[in-house]
CSV table of C-alpha atoms in Angstrom, one decimal:
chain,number,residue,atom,x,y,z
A,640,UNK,CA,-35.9,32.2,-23.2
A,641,UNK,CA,-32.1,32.3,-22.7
A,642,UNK,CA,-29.3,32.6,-25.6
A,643,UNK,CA,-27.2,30.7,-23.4
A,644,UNK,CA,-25.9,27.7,-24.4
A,645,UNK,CA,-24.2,24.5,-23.1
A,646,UNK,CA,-21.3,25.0,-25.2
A,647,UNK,CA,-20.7,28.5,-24.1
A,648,UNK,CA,-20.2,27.3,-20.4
A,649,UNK,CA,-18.1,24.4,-21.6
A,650,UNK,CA,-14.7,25.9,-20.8
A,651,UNK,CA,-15.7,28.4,-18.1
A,652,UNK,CA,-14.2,27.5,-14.5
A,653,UNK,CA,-16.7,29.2,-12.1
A,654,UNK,CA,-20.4,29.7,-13.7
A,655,UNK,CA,-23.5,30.4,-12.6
A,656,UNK,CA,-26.8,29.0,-14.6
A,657,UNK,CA,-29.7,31.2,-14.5
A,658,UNK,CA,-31.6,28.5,-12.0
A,659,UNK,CA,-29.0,28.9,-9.5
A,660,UNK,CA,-26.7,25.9,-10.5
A,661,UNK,CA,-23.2,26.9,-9.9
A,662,UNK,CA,-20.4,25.2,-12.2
A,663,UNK,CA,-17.4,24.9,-11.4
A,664,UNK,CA,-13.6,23.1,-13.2
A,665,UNK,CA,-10.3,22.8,-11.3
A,666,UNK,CA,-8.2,24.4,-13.8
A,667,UNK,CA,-5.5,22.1,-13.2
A,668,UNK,CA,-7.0,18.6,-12.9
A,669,UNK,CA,-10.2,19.5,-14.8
A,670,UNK,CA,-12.3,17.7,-12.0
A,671,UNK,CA,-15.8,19.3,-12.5
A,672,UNK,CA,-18.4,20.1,-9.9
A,673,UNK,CA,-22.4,21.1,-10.4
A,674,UNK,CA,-23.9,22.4,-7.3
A,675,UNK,CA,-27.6,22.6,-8.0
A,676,UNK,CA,-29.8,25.2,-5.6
A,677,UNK,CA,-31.0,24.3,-2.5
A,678,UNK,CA,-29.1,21.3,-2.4
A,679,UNK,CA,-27.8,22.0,0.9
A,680,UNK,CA,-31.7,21.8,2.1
A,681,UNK,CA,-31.2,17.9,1.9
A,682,UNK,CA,-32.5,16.8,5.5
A,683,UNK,CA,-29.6,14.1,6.7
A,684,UNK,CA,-31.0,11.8,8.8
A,685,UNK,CA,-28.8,11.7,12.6
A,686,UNK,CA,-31.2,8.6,13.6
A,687,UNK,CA,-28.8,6.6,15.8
A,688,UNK,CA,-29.5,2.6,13.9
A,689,UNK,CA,-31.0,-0.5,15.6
A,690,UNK,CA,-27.1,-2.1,15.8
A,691,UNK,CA,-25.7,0.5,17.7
A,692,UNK,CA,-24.7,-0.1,21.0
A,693,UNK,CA,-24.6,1.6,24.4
A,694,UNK,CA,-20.8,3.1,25.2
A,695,UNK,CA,-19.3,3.1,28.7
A,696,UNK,CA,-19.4,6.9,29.5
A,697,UNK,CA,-15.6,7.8,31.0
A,698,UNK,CA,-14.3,11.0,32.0
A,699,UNK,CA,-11.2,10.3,30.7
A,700,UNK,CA,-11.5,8.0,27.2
A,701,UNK,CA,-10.3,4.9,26.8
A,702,UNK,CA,-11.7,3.1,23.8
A,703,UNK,CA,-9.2,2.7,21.2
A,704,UNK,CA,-5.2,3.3,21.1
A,705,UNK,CA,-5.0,6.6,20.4
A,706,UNK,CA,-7.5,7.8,23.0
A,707,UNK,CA,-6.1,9.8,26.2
A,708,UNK,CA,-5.6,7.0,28.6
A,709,UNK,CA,-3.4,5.1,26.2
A,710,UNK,CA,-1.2,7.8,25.1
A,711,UNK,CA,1.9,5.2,25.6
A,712,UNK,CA,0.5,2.7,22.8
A,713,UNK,CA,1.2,5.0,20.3
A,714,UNK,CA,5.0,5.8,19.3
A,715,UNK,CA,7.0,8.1,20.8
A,716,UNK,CA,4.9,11.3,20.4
A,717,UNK,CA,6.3,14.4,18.2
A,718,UNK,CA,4.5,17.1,19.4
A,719,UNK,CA,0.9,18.0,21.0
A,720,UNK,CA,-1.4,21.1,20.8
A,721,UNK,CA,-2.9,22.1,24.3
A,722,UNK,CA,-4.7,25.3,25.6
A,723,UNK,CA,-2.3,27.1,28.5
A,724,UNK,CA,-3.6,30.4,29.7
A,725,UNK,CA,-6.1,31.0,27.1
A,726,UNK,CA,-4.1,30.0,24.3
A,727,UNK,CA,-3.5,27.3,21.8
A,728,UNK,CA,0.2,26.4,21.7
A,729,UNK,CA,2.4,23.3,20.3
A,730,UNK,CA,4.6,21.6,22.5
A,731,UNK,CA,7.7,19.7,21.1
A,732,UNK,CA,8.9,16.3,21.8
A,733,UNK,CA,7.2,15.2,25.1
A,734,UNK,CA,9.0,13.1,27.4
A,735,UNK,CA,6.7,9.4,28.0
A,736,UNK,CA,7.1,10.2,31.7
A,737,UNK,CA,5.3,13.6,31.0
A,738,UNK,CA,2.6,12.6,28.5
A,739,UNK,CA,0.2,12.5,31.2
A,740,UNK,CA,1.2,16.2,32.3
A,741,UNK,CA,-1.4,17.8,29.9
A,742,UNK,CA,-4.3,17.5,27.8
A,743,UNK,CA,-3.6,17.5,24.2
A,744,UNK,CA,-6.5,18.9,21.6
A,745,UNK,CA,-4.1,17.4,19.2
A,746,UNK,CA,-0.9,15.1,18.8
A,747,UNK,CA,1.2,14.3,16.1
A,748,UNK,CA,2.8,10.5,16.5
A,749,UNK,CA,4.7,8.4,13.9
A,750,UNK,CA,2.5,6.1,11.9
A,751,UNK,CA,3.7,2.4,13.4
A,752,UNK,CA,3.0,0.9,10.1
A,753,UNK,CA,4.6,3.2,7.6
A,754,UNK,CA,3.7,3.7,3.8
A,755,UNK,CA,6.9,4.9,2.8
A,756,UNK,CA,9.0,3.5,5.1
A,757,UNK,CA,12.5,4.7,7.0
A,758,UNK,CA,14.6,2.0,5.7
A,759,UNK,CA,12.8,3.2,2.4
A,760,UNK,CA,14.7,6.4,2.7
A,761,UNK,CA,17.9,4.8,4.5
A,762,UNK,CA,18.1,2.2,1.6
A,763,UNK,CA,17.4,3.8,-1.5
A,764,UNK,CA,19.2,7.6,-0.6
A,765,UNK,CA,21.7,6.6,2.1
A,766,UNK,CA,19.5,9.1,4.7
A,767,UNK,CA,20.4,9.6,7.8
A,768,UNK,CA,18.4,11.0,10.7
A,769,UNK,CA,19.3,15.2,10.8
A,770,UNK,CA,21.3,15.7,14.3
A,771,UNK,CA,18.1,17.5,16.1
A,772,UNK,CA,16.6,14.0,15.8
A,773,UNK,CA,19.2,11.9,17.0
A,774,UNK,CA,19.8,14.4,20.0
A,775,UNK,CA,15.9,13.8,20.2
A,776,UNK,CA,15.7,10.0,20.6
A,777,UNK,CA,18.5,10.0,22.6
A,778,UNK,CA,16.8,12.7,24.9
A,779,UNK,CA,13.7,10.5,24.7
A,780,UNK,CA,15.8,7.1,25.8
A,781,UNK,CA,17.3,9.3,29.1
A,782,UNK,CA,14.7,7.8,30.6
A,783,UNK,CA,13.5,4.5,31.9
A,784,UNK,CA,9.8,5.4,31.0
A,785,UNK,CA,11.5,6.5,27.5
A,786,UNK,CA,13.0,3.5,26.7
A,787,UNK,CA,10.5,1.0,28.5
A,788,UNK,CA,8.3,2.8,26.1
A,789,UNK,CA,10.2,2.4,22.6
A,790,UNK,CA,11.1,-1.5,23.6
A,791,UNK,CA,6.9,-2.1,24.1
A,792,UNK,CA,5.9,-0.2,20.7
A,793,UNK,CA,9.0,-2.2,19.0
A,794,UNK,CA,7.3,-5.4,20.6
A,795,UNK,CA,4.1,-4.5,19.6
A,796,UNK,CA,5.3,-3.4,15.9
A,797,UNK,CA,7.1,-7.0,15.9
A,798,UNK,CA,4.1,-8.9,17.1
A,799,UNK,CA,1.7,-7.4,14.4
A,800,UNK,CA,4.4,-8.7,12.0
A,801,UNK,CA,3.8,-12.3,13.4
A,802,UNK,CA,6.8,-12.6,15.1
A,803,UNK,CA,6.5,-15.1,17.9
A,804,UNK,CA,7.5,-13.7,21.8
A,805,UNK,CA,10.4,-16.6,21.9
A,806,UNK,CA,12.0,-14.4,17.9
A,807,UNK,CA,10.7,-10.9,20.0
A,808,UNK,CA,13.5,-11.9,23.0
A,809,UNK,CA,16.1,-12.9,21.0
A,810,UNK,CA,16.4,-9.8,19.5
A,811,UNK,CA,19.4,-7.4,21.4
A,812,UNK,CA,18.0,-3.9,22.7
A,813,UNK,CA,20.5,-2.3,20.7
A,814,UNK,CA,18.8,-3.9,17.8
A,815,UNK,CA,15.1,-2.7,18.8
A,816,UNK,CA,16.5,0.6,19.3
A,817,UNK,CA,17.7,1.1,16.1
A,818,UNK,CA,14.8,-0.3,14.7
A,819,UNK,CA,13.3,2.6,16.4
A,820,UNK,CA,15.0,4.9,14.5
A,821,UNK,CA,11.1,5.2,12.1
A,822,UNK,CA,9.7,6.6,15.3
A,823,UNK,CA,12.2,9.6,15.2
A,824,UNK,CA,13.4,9.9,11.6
A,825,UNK,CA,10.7,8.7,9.9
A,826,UNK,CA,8.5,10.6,7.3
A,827,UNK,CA,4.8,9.0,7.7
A,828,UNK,CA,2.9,11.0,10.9
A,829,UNK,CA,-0.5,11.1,12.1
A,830,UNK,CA,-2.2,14.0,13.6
A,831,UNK,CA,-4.8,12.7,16.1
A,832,UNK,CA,-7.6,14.5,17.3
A,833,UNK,CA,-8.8,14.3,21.2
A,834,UNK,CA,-11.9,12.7,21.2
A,835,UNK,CA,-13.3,9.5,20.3
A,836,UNK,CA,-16.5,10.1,20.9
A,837,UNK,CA,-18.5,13.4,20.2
A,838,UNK,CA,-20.0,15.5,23.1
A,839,UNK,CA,-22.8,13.8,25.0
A,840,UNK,CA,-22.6,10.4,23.0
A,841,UNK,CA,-24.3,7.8,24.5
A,842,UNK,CA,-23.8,5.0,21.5
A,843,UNK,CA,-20.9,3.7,19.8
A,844,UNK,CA,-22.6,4.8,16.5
A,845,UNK,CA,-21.8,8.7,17.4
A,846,UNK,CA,-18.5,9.3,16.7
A,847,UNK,CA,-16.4,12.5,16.7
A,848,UNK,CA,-16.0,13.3,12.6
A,849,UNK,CA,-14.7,16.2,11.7
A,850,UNK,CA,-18.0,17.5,11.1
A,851,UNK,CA,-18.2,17.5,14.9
A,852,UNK,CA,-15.2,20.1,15.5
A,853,UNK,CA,-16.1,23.9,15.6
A,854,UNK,CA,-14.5,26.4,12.9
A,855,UNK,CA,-11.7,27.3,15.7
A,856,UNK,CA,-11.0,24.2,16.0
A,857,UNK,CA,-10.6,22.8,12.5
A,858,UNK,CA,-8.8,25.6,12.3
A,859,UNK,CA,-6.2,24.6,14.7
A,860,UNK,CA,-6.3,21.1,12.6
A,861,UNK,CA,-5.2,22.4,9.8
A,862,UNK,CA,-2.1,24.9,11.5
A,863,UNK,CA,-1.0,21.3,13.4
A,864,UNK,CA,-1.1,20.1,10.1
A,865,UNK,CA,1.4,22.6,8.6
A,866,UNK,CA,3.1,22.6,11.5
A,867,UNK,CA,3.6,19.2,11.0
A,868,UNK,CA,4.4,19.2,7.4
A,869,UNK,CA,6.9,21.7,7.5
A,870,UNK,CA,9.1,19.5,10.0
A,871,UNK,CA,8.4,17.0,7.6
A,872,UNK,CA,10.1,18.6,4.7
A,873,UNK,CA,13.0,20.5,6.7
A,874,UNK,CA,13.8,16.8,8.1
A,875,UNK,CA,14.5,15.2,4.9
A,876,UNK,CA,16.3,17.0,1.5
A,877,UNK,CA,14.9,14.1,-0.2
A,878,UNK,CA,11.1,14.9,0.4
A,879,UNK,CA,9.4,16.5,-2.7
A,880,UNK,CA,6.1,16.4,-1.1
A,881,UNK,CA,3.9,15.2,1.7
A,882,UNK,CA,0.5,14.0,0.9
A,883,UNK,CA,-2.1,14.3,3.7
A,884,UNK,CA,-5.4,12.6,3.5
A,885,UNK,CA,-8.0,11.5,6.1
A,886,UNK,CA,-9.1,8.0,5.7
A,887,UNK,CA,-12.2,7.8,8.2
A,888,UNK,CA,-13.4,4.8,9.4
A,889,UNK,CA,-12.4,1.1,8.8
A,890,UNK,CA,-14.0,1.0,5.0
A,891,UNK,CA,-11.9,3.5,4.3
A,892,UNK,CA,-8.4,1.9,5.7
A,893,UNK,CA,-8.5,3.2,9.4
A,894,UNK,CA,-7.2,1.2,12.0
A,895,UNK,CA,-9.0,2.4,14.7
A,896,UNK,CA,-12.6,4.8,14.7
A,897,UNK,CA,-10.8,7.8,15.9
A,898,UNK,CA,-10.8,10.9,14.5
A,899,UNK,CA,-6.9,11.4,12.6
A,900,UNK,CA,-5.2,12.5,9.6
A,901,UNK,CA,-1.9,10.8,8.0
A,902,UNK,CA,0.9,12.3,6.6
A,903,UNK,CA,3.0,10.6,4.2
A,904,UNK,CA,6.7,11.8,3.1
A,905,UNK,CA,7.1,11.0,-0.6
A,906,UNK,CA,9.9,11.2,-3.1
A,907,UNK,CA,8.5,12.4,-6.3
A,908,UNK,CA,5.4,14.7,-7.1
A,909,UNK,CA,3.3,11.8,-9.3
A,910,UNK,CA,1.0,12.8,-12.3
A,911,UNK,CA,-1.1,14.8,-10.8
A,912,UNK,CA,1.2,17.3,-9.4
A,913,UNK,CA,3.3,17.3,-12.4
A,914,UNK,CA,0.0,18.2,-14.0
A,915,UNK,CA,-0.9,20.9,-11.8
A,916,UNK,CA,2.4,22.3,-12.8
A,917,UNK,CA,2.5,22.1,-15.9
A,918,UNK,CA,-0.4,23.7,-16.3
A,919,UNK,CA,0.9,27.0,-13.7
A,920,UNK,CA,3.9,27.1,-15.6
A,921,UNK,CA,1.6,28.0,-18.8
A,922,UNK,CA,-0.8,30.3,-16.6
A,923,UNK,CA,0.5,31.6,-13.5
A,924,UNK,CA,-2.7,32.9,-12.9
């Protein structure tokens, strides 16, 4: 018999039970987690259910907004990861004439219905948009494409805020491109992946999750991610931290079934974070 007891496992952060059972604490939020042995053995059931439906099978997809063909419904894009020559590599504020140019594994585009919104920032800290992203919007409105573009995402924005098309007209271009400032100054991104579908679907039920993606490429995911975050932060002295989250599916939030992440610019740390801190400014290991 084992001189073990419960209580001696109480405050331990990693643990493992003679049977296998590994314990484990977040030291900062004290979130516990029991993984019990062959859990992982658990047969999940891939059995495609009786309401699924058959998809239309495209080379190209074309199901939901942010799927390839539609890369113009989303707002103006930020950047996009692509393979060239056997590499992964980001590309940087793509022009709408040349969005069709390339394939992109991922792209990061402004949220069009922000969180935490620009005005948030422009209101309560008198921001202003750094001069790389005003040289970038203007850059992006060089164009007819560039600025046909911004006036349809504007419209579209206005529409889903009930606006009727005769209150949509009356409203001066040089107002819908400031109101388009969010799409280029703006601190809530999503990163969204390629496919809507995963490999050889054949019903609306099979999805791409991120359970479909390959180590390599969550891996590229997660450096988009960064990526991302970092231009985030260096955009705005007023960011104390970005939270990134994945809400998949609509239960969870999602507009649309399609594989994404969202990043959100926010002002403060919260509770948790000040949490997590205090606790590393006690241990600092």
């Amino acid at each position: 018999m084992s001189s073990h007891t419960s209580h001696q496992f109480t405050h331990a952060y990693y643990h493992e039970m003679p049977d296998g059972t590994i314990k484990q604490i977040n030291p900062f939020t004290g979130t516990a987690v029991w993984t019990p042995p062959g859990r992982g053995d658990k047969p999940i059931s891939n059995v495609i259910p009786a309401s699924a439906k058959k998809i239309d099978v495209t080379k190209r997809e074309d199901y939901c907004n942010f799927c390839s063909v539609r890369y113009l419904n989303t707002p103006p894009e930020k950047a996009r990861m692509i393979e060239k020559k056997g590499k992964h590599v980001i590309l940087k504020d793509v022009k709408a004439e040349e969005l069709h140019d390339t394939d992109a594994e991922f792209r990061r585009v402004p949220n069009l219905f922000e969180i935490v919104t620009y005005d948030y920032w422009t209101t309560n800290y008198d921001f202003g948009m750094t001069p790389e992203n005003v040289q970038r919007k203007a850059d992006y409105l060089s164009s007819a494409e560039g600025i046909r573009h911004v006036i349809d995402i504007v419209d579209l924005k206005l529409r889903a805020a009930n606006y009727t098309d005769q209150q949509i007209k009356s409203i001066s271009l040089e107002e819908k491109l400031k109101m388009s400032n969010a799409f280029f100054g703006g601190g809530h991104e999503l990163i969204v992946a390629q496919h809507h579908y995963r490999s050889k679907a054949e019903y609306d039920s099979e999805l791409c999750s991120s359970g479909e993606l390959t180590p390599d490429e969550h891996y590229r995911y997660f450096m988009f991610t960064i990526d991302a975050i970092e231009d985030i932060v260096k955009a705005n002295r007023y960011v104390r931290y970005v939270s990134v989250f994945q809400n998949w599916l609509s239960n969870a939030g999602a507009s649309f079934d399609h594989l994404h992440k969202q990043l959100v610019a926010i002002d403060e740390w919260g509770v948790a974070i000040e949490r997590e801190i205090h606790h590393f400014r006690i241990n600092q290991n």
